[in-house]
PDB file of C-alpha atoms in Angstrom:
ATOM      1  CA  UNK F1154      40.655  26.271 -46.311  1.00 87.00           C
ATOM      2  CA  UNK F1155      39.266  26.210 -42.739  1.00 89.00           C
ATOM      3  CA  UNK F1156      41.886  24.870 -40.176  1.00 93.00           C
ATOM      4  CA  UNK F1157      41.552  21.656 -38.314  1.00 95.00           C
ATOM      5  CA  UNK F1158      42.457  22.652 -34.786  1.00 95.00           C
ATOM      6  CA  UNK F1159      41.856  25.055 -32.376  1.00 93.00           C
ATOM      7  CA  UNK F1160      44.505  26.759 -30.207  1.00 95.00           C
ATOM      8  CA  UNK F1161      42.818  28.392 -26.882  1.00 96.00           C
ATOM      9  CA  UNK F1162      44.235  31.397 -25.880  1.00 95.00           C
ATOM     10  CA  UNK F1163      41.988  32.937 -23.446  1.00 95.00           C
ATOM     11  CA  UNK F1164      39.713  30.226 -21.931  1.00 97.00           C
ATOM     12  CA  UNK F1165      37.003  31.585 -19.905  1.00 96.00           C
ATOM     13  CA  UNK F1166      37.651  31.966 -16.416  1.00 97.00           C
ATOM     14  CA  UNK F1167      34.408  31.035 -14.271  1.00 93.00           C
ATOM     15  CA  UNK F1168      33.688  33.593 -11.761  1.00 92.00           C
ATOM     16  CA  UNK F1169      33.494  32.140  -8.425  1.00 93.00           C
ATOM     17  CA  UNK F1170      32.965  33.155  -4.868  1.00 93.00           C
ATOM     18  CA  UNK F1171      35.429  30.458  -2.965  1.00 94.00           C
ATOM     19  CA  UNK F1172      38.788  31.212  -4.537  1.00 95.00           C
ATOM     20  CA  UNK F1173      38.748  28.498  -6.681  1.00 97.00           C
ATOM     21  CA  UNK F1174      40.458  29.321 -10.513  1.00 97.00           C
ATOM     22  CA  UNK F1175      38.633  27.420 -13.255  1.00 97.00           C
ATOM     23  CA  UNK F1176      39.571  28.168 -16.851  1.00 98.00           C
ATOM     24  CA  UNK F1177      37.747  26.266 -18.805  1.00 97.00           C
ATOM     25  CA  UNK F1178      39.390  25.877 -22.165  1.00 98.00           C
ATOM     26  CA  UNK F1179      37.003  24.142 -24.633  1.00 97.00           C
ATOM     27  CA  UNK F1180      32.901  23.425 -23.347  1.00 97.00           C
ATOM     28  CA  UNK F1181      29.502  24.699 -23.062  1.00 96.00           C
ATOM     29  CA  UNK F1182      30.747  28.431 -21.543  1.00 94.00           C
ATOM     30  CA  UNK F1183      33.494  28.345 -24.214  1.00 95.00           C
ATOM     31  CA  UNK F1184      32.637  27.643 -27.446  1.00 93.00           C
ATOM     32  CA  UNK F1185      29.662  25.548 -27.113  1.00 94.00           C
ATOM     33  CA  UNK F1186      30.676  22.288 -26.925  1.00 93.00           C
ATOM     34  CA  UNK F1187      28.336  20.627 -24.963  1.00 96.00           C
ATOM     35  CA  UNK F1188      30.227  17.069 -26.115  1.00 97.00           C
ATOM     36  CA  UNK F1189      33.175  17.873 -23.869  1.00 97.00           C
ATOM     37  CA  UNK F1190      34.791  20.099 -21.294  1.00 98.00           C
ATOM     38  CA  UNK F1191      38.482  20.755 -20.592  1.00 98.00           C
ATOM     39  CA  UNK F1192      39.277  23.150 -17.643  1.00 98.00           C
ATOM     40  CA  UNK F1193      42.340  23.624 -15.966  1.00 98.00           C
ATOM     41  CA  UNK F1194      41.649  24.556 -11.954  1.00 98.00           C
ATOM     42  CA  UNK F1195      43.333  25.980  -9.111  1.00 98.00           C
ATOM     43  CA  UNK F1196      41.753  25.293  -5.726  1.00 98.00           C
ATOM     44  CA  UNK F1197      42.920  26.543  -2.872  1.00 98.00           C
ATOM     45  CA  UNK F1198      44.076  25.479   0.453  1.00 98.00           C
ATOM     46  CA  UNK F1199      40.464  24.622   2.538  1.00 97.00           C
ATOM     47  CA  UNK F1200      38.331  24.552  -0.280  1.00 98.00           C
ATOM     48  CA  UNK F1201      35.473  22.346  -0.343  1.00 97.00           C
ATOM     49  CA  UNK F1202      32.299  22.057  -2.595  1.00 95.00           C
ATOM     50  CA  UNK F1203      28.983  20.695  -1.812  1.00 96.00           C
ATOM     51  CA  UNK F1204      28.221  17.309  -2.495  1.00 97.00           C
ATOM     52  CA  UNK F1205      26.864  16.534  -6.273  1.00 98.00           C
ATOM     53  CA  UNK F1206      25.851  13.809  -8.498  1.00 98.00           C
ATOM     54  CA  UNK F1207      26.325  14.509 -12.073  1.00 98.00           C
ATOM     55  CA  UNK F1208      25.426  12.891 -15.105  1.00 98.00           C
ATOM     56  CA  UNK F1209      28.613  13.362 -17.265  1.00 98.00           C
ATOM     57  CA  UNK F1210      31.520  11.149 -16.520  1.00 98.00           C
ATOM     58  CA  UNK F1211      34.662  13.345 -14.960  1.00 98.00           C
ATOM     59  CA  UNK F1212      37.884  12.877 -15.084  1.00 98.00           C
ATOM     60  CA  UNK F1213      40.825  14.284 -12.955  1.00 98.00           C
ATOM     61  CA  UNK F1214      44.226  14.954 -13.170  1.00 98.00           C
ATOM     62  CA  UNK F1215      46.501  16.510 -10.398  1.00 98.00           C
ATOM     63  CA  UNK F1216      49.305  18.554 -11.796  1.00 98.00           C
ATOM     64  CA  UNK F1217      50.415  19.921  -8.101  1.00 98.00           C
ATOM     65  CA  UNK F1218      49.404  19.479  -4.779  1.00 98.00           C
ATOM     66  CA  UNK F1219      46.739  17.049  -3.224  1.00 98.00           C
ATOM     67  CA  UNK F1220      43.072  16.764  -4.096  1.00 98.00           C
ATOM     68  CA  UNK F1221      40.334  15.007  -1.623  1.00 98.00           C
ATOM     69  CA  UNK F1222      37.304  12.436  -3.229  1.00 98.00           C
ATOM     70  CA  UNK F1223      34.486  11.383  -1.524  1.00 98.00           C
ATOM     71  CA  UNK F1224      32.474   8.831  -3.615  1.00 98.00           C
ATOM     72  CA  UNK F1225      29.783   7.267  -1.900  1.00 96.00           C
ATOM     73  CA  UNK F1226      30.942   7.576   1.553  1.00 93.00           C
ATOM     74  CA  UNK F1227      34.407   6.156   0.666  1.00 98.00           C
ATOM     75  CA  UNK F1228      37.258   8.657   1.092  1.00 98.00           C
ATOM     76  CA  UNK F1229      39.955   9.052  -1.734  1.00 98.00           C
ATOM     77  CA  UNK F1230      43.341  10.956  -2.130  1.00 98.00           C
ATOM     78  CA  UNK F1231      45.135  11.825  -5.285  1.00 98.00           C
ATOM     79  CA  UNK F1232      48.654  13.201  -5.642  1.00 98.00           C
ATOM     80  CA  UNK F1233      50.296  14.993  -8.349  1.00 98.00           C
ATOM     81  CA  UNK F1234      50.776  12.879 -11.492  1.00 98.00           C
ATOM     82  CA  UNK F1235      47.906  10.523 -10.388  1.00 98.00           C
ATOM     83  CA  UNK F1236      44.495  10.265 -12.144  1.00 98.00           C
ATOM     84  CA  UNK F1237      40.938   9.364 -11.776  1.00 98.00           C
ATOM     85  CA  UNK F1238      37.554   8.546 -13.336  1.00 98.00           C
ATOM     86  CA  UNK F1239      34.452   8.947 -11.953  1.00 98.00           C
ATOM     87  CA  UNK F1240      31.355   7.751 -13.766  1.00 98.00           C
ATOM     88  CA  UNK F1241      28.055   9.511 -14.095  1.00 98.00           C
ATOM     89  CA  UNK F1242      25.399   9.091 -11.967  1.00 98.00           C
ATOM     90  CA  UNK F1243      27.604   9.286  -8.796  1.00 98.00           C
ATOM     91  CA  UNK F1244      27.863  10.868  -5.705  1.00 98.00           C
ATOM     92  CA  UNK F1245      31.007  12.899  -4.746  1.00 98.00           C
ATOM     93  CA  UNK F1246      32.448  15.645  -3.276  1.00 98.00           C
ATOM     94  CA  UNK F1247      35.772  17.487  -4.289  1.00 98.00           C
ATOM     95  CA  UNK F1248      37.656  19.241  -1.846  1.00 98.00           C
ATOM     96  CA  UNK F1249      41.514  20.292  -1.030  1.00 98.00           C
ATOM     97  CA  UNK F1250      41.750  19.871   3.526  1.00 98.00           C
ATOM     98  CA  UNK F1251      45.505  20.639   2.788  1.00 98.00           C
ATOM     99  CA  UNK F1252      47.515  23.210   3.705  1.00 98.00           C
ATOM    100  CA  UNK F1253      48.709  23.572  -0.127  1.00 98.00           C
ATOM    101  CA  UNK F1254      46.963  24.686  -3.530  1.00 98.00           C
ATOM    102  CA  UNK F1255      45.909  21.933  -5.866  1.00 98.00           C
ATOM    103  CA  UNK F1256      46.087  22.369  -9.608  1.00 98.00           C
ATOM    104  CA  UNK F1257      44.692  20.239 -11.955  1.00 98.00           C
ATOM    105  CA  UNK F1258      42.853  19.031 -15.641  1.00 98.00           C
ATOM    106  CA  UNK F1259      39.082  18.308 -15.213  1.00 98.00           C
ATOM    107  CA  UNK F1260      37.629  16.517 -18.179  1.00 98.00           C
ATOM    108  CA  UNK F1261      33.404  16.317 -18.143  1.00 98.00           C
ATOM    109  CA  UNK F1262      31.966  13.658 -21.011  1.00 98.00           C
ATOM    110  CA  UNK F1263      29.425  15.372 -21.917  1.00 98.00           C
ATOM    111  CA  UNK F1264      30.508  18.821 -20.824  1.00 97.00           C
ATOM    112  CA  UNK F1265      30.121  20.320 -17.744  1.00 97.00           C
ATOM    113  CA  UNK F1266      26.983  22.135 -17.413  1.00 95.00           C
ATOM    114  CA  UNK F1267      25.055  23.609 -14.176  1.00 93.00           C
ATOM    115  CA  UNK F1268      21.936  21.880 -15.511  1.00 95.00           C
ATOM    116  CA  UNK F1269      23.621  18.205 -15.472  1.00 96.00           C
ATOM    117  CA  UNK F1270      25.949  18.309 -11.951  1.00 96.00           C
ATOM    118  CA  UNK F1271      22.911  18.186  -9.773  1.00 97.00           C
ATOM    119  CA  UNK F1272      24.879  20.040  -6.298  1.00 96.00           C
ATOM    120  CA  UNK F1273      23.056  19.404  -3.523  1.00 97.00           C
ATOM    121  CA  UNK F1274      22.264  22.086  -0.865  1.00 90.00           C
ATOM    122  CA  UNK F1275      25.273  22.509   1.964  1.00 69.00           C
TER     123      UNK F1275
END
């Protein structure tokens, strides 16, 4: 009888040139699911990325540290244990000014894919 769950072991860790860590444990890189992504992240202090406006609905959650929004123009700060959704179709930028890492759960309804975030050139 084939089981009805899925325990993820060894996510698969995104190779990027900034020092973020992204893990992402179930999605499109993972095992295909292009319905949703779960990825745990690590960014560190400094980090910034450019500008994007994707068409999946995102959702945040800090575990540690502070995490910077900027959707449409209007400046937002999350601490640990705080949370956030941002709906498709809108402009933002996700960055961590601080002097300290931020860790945290991204969600992506549908899942994340390079082909739906739409970055715009720095």
């Amino acid at each position: 009888m084939k089981k009805k769950y899925t325990i993820q072991k060894s996510p698969f860790v995104v190779p990027t040139t900034d020092g973020k860590l992204i893990e992402e444990h179930f999605g499109n890189a993972t095992d295909g699911n292009s319905q949703l992504s779960l990825a745990h992240m690590v960014a560190p202090p400094n980090w910034k990325e450019p500008f994007q406006t994707p068409e999946f609905d995102e959702y945040t959650y800090i575990i540690r540290g502070k995490k910077q929004f900027i959707i449409e123009e209007e400046i937002i700060v999350l601490e640990a244990g705080q949370s956030i959704k941002i709906e498709k179709n809108t402009r933002v930028q996700y960055s961590n000014p601080f002097e300290e890492t931020c860790e945290y759960i991204a969600i992506c309804l549908p899942a994340f894919s390079m082909d739906l975030v739409n970055r715009e050139d720095e």
